[in-house]
Tab-separated table of C-alpha atoms in Angstrom:
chain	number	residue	atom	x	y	z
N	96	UNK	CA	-56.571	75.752	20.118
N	97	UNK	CA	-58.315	74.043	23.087
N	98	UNK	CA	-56.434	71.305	23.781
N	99	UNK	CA	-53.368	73.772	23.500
N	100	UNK	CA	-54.671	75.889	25.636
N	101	UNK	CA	-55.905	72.903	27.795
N	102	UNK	CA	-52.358	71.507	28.357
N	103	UNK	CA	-50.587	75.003	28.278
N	104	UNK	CA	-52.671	76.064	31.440
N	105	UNK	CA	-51.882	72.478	32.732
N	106	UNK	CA	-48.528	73.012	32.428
N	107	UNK	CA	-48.491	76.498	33.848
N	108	UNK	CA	-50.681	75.167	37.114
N	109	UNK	CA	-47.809	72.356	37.267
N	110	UNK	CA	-44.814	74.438	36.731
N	111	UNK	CA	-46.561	77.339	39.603
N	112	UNK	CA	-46.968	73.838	41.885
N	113	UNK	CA	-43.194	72.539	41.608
N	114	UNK	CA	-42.049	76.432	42.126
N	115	UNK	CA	-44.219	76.256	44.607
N	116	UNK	CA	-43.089	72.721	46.326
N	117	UNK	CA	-39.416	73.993	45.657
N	118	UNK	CA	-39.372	77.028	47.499
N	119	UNK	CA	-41.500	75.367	50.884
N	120	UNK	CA	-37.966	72.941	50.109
N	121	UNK	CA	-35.611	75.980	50.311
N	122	UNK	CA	-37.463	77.237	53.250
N	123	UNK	CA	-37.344	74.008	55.110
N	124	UNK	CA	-34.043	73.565	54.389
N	125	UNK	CA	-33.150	76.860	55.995
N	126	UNK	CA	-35.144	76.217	59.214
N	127	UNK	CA	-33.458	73.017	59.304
N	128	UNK	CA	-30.226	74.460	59.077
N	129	UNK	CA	-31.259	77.257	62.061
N	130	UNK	CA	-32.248	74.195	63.924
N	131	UNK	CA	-29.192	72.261	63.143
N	132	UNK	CA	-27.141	75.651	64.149
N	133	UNK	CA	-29.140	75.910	67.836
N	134	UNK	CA	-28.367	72.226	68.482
N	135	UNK	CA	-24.737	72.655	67.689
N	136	UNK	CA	-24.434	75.247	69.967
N	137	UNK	CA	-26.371	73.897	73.051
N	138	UNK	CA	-24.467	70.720	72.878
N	139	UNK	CA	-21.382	72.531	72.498
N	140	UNK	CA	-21.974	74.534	76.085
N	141	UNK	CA	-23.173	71.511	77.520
N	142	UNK	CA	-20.527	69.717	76.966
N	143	UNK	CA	-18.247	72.263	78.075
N	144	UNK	CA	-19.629	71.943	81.643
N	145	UNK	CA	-19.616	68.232	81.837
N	146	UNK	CA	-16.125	68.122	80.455
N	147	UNK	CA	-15.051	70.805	83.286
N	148	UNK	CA	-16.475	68.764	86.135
N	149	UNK	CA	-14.283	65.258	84.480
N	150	UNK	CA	-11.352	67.284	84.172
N	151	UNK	CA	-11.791	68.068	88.016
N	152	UNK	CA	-12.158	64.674	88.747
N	153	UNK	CA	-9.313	63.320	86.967
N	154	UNK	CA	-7.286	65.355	89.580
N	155	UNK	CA	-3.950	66.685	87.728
N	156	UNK	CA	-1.113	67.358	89.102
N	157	UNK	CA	-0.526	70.483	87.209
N	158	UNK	CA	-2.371	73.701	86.210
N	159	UNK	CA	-0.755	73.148	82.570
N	160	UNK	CA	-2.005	69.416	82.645
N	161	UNK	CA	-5.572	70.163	83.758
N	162	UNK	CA	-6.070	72.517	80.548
N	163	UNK	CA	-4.414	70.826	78.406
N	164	UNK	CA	-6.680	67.863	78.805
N	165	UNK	CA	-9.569	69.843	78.769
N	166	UNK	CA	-8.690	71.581	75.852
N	167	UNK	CA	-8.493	68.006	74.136
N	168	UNK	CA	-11.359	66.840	75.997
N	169	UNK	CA	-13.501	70.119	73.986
N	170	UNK	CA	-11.714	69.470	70.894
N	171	UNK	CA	-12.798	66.298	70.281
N	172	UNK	CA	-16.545	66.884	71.447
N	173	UNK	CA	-16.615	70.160	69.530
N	174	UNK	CA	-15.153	68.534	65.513
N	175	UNK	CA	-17.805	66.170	65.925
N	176	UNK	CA	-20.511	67.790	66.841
N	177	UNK	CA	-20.145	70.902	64.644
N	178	UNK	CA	-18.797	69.244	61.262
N	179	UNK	CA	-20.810	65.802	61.881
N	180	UNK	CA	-23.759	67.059	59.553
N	181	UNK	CA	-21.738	68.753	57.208
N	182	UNK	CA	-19.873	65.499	56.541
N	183	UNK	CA	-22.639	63.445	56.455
N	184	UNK	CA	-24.046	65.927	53.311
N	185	UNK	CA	-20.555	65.577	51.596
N	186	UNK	CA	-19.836	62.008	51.715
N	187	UNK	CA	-22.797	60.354	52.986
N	188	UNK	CA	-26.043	61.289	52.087
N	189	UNK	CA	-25.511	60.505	47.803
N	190	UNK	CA	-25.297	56.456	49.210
N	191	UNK	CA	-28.916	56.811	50.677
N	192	UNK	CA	-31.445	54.557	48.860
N	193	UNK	CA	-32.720	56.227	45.231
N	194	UNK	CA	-36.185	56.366	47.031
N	195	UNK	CA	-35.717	57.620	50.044
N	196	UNK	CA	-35.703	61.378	50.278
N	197	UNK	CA	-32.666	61.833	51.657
N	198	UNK	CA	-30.742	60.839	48.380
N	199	UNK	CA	-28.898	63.533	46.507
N	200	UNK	CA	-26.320	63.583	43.753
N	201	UNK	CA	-23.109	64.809	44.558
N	202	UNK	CA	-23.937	68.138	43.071
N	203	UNK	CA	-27.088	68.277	44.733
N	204	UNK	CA	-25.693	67.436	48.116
N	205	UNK	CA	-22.324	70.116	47.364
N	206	UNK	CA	-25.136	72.849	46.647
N	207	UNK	CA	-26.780	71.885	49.977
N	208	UNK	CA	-23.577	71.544	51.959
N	209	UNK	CA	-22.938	74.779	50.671
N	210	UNK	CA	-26.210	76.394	51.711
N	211	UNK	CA	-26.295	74.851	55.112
N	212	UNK	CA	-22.611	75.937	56.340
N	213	UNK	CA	-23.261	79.594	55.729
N	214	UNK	CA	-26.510	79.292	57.449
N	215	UNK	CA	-25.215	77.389	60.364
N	216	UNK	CA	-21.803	80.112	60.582
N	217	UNK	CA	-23.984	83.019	59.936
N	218	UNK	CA	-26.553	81.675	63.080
N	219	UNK	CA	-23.312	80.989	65.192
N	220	UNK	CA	-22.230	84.649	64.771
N	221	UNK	CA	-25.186	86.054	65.567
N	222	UNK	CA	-26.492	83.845	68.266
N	223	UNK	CA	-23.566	83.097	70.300
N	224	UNK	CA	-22.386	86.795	70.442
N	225	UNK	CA	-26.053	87.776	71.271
N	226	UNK	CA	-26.116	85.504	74.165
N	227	UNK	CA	-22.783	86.175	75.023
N	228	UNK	CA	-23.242	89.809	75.540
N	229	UNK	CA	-26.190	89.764	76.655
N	230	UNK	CA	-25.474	87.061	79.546
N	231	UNK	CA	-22.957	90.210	80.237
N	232	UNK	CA	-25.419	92.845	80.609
N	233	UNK	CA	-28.448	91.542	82.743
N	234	UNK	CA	-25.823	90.201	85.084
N	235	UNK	CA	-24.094	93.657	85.303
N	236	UNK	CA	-27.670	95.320	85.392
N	237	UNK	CA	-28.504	92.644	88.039
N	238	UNK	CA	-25.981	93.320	90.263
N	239	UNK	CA	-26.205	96.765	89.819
N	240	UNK	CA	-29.695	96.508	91.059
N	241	UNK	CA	-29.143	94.838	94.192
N	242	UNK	CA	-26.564	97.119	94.799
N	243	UNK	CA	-28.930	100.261	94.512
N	244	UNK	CA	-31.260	98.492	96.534
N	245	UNK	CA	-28.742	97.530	99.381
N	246	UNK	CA	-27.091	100.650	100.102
N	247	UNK	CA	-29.870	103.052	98.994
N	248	UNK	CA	-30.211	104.572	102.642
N	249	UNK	CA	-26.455	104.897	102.825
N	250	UNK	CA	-26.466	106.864	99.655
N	251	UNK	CA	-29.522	108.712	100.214
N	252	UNK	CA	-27.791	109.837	103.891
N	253	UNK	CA	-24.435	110.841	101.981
N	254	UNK	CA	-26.477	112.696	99.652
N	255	UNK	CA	-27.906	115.045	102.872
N	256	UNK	CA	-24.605	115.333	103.981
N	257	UNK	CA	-23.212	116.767	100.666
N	258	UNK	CA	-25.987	119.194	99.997
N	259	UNK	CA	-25.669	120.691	103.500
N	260	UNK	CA	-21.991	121.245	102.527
N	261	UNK	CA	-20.667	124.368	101.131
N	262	UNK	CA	-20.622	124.169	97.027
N	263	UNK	CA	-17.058	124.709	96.624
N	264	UNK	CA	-16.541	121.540	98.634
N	265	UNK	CA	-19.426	119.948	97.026
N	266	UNK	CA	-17.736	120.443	93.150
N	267	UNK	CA	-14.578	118.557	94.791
N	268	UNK	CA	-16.768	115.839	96.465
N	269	UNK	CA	-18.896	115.387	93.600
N	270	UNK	CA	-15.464	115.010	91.282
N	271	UNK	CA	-14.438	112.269	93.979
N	272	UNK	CA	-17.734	110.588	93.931
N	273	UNK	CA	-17.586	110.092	90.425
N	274	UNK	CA	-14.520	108.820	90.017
N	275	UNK	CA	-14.853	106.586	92.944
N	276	UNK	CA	-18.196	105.804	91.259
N	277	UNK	CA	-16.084	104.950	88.007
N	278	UNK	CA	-14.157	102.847	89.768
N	279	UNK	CA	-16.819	101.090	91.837
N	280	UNK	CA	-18.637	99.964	88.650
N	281	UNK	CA	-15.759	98.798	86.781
N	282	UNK	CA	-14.677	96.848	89.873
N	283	UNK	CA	-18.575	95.101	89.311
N	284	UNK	CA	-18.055	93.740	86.379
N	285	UNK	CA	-18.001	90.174	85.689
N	286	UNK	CA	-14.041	88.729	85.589
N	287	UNK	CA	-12.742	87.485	82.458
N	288	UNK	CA	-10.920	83.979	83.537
N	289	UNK	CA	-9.161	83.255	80.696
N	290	UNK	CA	-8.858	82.479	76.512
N	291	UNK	CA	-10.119	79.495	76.347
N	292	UNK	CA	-13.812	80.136	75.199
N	293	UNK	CA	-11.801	82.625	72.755
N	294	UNK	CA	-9.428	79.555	71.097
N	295	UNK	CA	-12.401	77.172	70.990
N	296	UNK	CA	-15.015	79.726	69.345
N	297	UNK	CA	-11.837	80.436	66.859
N	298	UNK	CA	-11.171	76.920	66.003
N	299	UNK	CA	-14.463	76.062	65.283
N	300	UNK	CA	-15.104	79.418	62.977
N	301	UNK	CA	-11.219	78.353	61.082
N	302	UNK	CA	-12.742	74.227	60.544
N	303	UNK	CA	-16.231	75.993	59.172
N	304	UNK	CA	-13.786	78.133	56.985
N	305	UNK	CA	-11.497	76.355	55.348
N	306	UNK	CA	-12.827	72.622	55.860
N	307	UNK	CA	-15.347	72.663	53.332
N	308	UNK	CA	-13.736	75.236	51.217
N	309	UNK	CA	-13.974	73.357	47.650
N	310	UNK	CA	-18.251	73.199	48.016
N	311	UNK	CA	-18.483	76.941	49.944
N	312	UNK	CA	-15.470	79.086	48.134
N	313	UNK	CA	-16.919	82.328	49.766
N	314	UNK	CA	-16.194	80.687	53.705
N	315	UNK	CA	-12.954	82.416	54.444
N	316	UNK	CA	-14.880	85.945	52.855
N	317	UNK	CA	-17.413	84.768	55.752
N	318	UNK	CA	-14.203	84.185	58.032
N	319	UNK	CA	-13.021	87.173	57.298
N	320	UNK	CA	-16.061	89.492	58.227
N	321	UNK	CA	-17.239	87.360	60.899
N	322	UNK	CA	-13.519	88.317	62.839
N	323	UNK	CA	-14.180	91.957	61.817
N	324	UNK	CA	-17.148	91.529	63.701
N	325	UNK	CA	-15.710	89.282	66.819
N	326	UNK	CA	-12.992	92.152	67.114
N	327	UNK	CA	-15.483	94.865	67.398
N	328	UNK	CA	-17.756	92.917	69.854
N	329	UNK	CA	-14.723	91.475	71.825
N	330	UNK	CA	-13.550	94.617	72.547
N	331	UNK	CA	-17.067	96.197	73.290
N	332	UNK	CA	-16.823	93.211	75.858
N	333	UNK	CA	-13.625	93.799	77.455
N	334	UNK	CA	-13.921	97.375	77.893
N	335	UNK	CA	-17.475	97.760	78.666
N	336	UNK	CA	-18.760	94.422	80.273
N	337	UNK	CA	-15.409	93.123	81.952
N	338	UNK	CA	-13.005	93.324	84.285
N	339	UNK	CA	-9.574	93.987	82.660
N	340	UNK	CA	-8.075	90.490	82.006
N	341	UNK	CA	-5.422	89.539	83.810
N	342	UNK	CA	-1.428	88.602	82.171
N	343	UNK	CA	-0.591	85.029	82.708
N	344	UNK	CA	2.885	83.628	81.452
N	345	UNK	CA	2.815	80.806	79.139
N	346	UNK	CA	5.834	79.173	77.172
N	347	UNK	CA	3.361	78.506	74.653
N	348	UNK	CA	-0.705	77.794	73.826
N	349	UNK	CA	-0.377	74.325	74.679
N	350	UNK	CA	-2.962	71.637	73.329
N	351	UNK	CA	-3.979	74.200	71.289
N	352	UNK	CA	-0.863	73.973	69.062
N	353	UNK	CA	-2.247	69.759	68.136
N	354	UNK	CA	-5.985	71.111	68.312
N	355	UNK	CA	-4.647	73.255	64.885
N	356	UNK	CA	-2.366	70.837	63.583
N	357	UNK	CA	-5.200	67.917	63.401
N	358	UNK	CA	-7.386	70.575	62.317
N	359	UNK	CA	-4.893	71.279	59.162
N	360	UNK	CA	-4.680	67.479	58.299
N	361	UNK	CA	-8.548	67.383	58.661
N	362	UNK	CA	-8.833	70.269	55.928
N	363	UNK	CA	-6.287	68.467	53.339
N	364	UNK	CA	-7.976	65.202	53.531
N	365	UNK	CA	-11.363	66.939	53.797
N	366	UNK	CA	-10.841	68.577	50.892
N	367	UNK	CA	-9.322	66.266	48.576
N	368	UNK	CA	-12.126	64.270	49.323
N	369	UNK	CA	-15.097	66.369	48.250
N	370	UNK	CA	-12.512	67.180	44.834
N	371	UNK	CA	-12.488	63.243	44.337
N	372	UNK	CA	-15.075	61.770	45.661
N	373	UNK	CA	-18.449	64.447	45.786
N	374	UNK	CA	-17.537	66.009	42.826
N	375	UNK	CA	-17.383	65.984	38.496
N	376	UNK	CA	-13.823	67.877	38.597
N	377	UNK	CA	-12.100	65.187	37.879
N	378	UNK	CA	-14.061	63.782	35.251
N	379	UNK	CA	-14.221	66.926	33.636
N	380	UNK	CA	-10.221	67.607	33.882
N	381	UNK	CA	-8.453	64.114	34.110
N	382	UNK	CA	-11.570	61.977	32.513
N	383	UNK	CA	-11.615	59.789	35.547
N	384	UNK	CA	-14.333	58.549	35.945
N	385	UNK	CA	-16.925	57.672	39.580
N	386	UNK	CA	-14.647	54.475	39.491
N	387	UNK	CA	-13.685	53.552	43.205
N	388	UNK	CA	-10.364	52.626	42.287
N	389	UNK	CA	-9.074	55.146	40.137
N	390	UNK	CA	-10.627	58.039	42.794
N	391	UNK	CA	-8.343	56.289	45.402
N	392	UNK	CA	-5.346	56.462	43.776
N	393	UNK	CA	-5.826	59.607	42.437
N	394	UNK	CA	-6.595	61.027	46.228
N	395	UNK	CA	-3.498	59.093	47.462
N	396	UNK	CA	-1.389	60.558	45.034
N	397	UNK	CA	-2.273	64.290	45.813
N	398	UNK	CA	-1.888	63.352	49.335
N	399	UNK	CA	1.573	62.290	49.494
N	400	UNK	CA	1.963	65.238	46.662
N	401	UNK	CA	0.680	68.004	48.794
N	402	UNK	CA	1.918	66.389	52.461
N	403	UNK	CA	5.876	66.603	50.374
N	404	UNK	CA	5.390	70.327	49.349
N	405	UNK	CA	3.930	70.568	53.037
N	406	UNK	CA	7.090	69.202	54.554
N	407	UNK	CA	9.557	70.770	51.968
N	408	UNK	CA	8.452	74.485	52.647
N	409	UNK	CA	8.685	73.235	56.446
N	410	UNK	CA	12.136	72.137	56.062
N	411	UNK	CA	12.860	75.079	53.726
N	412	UNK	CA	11.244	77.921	57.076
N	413	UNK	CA	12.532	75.971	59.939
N	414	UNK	CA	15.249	78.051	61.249
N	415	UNK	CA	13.759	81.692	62.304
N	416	UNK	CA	15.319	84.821	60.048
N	417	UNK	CA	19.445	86.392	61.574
N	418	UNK	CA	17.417	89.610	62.697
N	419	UNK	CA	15.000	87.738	64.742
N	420	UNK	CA	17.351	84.840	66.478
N	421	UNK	CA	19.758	88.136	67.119
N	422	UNK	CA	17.181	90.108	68.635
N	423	UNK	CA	16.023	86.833	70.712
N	424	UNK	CA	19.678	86.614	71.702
N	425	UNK	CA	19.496	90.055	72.857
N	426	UNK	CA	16.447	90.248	74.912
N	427	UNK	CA	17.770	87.640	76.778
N	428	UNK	CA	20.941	88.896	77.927
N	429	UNK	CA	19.252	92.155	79.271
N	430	UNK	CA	16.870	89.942	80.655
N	431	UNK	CA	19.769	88.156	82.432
N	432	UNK	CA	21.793	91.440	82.959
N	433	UNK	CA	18.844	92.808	84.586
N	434	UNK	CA	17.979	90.212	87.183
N	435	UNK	CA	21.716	89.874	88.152
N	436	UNK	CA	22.022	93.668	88.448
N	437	UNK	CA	19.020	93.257	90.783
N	438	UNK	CA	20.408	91.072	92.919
N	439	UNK	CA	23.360	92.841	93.236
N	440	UNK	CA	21.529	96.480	94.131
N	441	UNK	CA	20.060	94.340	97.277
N	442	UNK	CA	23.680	92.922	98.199
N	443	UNK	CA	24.479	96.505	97.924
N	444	UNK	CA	21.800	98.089	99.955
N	445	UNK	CA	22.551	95.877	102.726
N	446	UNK	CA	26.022	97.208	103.256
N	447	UNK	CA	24.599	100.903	103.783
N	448	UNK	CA	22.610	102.699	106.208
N	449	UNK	CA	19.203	103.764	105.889
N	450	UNK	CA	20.316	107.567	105.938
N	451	UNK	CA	22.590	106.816	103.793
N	452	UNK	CA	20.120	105.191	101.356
N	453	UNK	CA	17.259	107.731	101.876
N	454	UNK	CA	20.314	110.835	101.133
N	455	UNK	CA	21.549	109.029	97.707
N	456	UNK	CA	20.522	112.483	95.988
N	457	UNK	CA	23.105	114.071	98.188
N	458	UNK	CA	25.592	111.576	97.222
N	459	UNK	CA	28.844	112.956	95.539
N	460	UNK	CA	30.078	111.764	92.106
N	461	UNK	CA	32.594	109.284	93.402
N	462	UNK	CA	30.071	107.867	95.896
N	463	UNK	CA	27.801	107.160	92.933
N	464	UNK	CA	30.652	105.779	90.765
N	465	UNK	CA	30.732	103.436	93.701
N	466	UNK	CA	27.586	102.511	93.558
N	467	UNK	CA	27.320	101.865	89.353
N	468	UNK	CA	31.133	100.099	90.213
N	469	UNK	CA	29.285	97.580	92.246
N	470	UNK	CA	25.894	96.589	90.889
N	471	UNK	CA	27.161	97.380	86.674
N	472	UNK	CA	30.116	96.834	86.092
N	473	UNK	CA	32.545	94.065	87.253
N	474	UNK	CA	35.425	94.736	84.614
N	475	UNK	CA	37.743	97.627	85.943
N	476	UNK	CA	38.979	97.799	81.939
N	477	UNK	CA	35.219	98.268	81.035
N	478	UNK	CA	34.123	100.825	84.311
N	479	UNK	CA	37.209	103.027	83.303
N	480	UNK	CA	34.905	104.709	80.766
N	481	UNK	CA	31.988	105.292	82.799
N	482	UNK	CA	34.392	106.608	85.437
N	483	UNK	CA	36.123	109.000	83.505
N	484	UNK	CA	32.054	110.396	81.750
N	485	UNK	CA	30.908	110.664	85.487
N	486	UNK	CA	33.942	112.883	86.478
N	487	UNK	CA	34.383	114.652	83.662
N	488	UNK	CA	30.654	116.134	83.574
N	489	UNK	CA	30.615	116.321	87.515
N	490	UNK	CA	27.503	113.375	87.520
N	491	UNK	CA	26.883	113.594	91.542
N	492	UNK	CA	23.762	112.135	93.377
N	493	UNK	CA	21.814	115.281	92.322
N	494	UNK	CA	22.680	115.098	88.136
N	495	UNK	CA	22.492	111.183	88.719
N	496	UNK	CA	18.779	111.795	89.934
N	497	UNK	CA	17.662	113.683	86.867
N	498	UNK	CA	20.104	111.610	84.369
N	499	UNK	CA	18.501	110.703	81.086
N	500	UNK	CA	19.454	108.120	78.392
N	501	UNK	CA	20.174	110.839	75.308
N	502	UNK	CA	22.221	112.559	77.923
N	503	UNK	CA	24.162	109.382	78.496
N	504	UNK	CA	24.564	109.023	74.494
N	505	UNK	CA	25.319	112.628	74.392
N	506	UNK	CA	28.036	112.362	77.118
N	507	UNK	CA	30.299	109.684	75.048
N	508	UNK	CA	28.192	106.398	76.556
N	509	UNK	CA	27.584	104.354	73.254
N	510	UNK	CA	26.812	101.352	74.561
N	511	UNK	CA	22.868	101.106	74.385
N	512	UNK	CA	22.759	98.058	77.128
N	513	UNK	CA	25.143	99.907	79.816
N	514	UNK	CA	23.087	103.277	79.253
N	515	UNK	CA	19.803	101.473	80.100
N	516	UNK	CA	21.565	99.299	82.975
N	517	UNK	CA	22.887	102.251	84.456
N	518	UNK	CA	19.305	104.180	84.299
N	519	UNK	CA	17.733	100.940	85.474
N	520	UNK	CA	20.062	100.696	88.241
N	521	UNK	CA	18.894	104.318	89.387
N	522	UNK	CA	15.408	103.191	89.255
N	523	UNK	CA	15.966	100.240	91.517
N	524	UNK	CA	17.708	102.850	93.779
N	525	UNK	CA	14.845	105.163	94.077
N	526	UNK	CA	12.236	102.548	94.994
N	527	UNK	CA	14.508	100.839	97.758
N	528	UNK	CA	15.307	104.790	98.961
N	529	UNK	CA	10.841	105.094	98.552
N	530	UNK	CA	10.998	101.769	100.635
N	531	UNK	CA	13.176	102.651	103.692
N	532	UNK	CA	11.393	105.820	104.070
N	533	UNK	CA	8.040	104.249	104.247
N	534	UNK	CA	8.969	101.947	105.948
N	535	UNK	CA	10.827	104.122	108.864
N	536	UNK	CA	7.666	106.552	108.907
N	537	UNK	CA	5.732	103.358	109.989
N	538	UNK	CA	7.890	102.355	112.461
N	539	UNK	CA	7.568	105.681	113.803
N	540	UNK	CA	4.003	105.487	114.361
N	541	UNK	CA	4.271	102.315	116.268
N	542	UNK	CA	6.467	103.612	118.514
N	543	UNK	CA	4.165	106.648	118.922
N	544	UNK	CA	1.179	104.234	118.993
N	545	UNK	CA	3.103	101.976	121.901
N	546	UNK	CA	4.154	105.172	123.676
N	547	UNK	CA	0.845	106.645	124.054
């Protein structure tokens, strides 16, 4: 029973010693991977700034150009540096040396790859939107301090002044104050310049998603919380911490577009590599086995495979749906129906006076018929029915002022496009009318200004 119980508590003291050795492993794997994570990111920003100031350098010709190259410039910087480890554990580190520590089998180094991309995209999430909002914050509490401390004897004098005033004045100054004090603070806030710290922090999150997908099945779960998150904070961010963002037109996202498409050729290939080559699946399913040749072949094969179905279901989408190349076709001709009916208005308001323009609601029916006649409609055989609504329900400058588009419907206009030309047309009427008034009450006072 000794010698039993000898070796029994031996091997309990040894077993409690390797649980013991394995977790320290877990936990230094985990710090490694927070580590790994930090560096990631503060390479990342770095970069960002050194690739701004190139971009500068290189001088481009063209707003479009400059980011365009940046956004390549990033792109580049940012694969490597964020999926360098990652592919190093799922390719490389199962040819280290049988003594050396670093050597794993390829299960081994799938279970690690696995543990060390949801610690590094869990560590992004959390750290980057950390320091993003809180870069926010103590610059908007910042400024807000130096503003308090700038103009705290103005405000403390304005604040004498409106308790010395009478307190039904003071509810109406302090409901002005407030609002001007809305405004004020919302004005303070830092600007948002533009999307592209949005595109790259997506395009990294989509390669840690979907690029190692085969060792890490529950990434796009990750994905998909992670942009639950990003929405909520984003928008925290925009309409707490920012300016409102300001609409730029683009034909399209540019570099962007190749950023994803080398990104989807990275995930095929990445993938079919860790099925082949850093895995038992085929040996278990095909009985191929860790020969070089055969895995080869067998990764060419579902290459060209996939990259056919890729192409055919490419060829088979290529042309957009009727509905949508119809509706495409549509927006465009208003879009072209409205600028020329724009320039016409001005040809139009050229030929009148300004009384005559600032009157319109005094115009009579046929003087407004002249008016649609010129700026609508150039076809007498297509007018004829406008003419003949207008008369019959007696549409004069003051009806044509409060006309609405179910009333045109409801009048016999069936035409959709004419019945919003013809209320568009209006609208362009009533700002040039706004216009010449405005502009005739400042002339005014310089004359009054020159006589005194």
């Amino acid at each position: 029973m000794l010698p039993g119980g000898v070796g029994g508590e031996h091997g309990r003291r040894g077993g409690i010693a390797r649980v013991g050795g394995a977790s320290k492993d877990v936990t230094t794997d985990y710090v490694v991977s927070v580590v790994n994570a930090l560096v990631i990111m503060f390479f990342n920003n770095i970069y960002g700034v050194v690739a701004e100031k190139m971009n500068a350098w290189e001088n481009y010709e063209t707003e479009t150009q400059y980011e365009n190259n940046l956004i390549l410039k990033v792109f580049v910087f940012r694969f490597v540096n964020s999926y360098a480890s990652l592919y190093y554990l799922a390719f490389f580190r199962r040819f280290e040396h049988f003594d050396s520590r670093l050597h794993c089998d390829p299960e081994q180094c799938s279970k690690q790859l696995a543990s060390q991309l949801a610690v590094i995209f869990l560590t992004q999430l959390f750290v980057s939107n950390a320091f993003e909002l809180g870069t926010l914050w103590f610059a908007r509490a910042y400024k807000r301090r130096r503003q308090r401390t700038a103009v705290g004897s103005l405000l403390q004098t304005y604040q004498n002044d409106y308790d010395n005033d009478d307190n039904d004045d003071n509810d109406d100054d302090d409901n002005d104050y407030a609002a001007n004090n809305h405004v004020w603070n919302e004005y303070q806030s830092e600007r948002y310049d533009r999307t592209f710290d949005d595109y790259n922090e997506l395009l990294v999150s989509y390669g840690y998603c979907t690029l190692f997908v085969i060792a890490f099945p529950l990434a796009p779960l990750f994905g998909f919380l992670s942009n639950i998150v990003e929405s909520r904070i984003d928008g925290y961010k925009l309409c707490r911490l920012q300016r409102r963002p300001f609409p730029r037109r683009a034909d399209d996202i540019g570099a962007w577009q190749i950023a994803l498409e080398v990104m989807a050729w990275a995930i095929l290939a990445t993938n079919l590599g860790l099925v082949c080559f850093a895995s038992r699946k085929l040996r278990i399913l095909f009985g191929i086995h860790n020969h070089d040749f055969a895995q080869v072949i067998t990764v060419l094969c579902v290459f060209v495979l996939l990259v056919g179905l890729w192409q055919l279901l490419a060829w088979c989408f290529k042309d957009p749906p009727a509905f949508m190349v119809e509706h495409i076709h549509r927006t465009d001709h208003i879009e072209h129906q409205l600028q020329g009916l724009s320039r016409e208005v001005e040809q139009f308001f050229d030929e009148l006076k300004e009384d005559e323009v600032s009157s319109w609601e005094q115009w009579t029916v046929h003087y407004v018929l002249a008016f649609l006649k010129k700026v609508l409609v150039k076809n007498p055989f297509e007018f004829e029915p406008i003419k003949a609504i207008f008369l019959r329900h007696n549409i004069n400058g003051k009806a044509f002022a409060k006309l609405k588009s179910d009333q045109l419907l409801k009048f016999g206009v069936k035409d959709y496009l004419i019945a919003e030309l013809i209320l568009h047309a209006r609208a362009l009427l009533v700002r040039h009318a706004s216009n010449v008034k405005a502009q005739a009450i400042m002339f005014d006072e310089l004359e009054n200004q020159a006589a005194t």
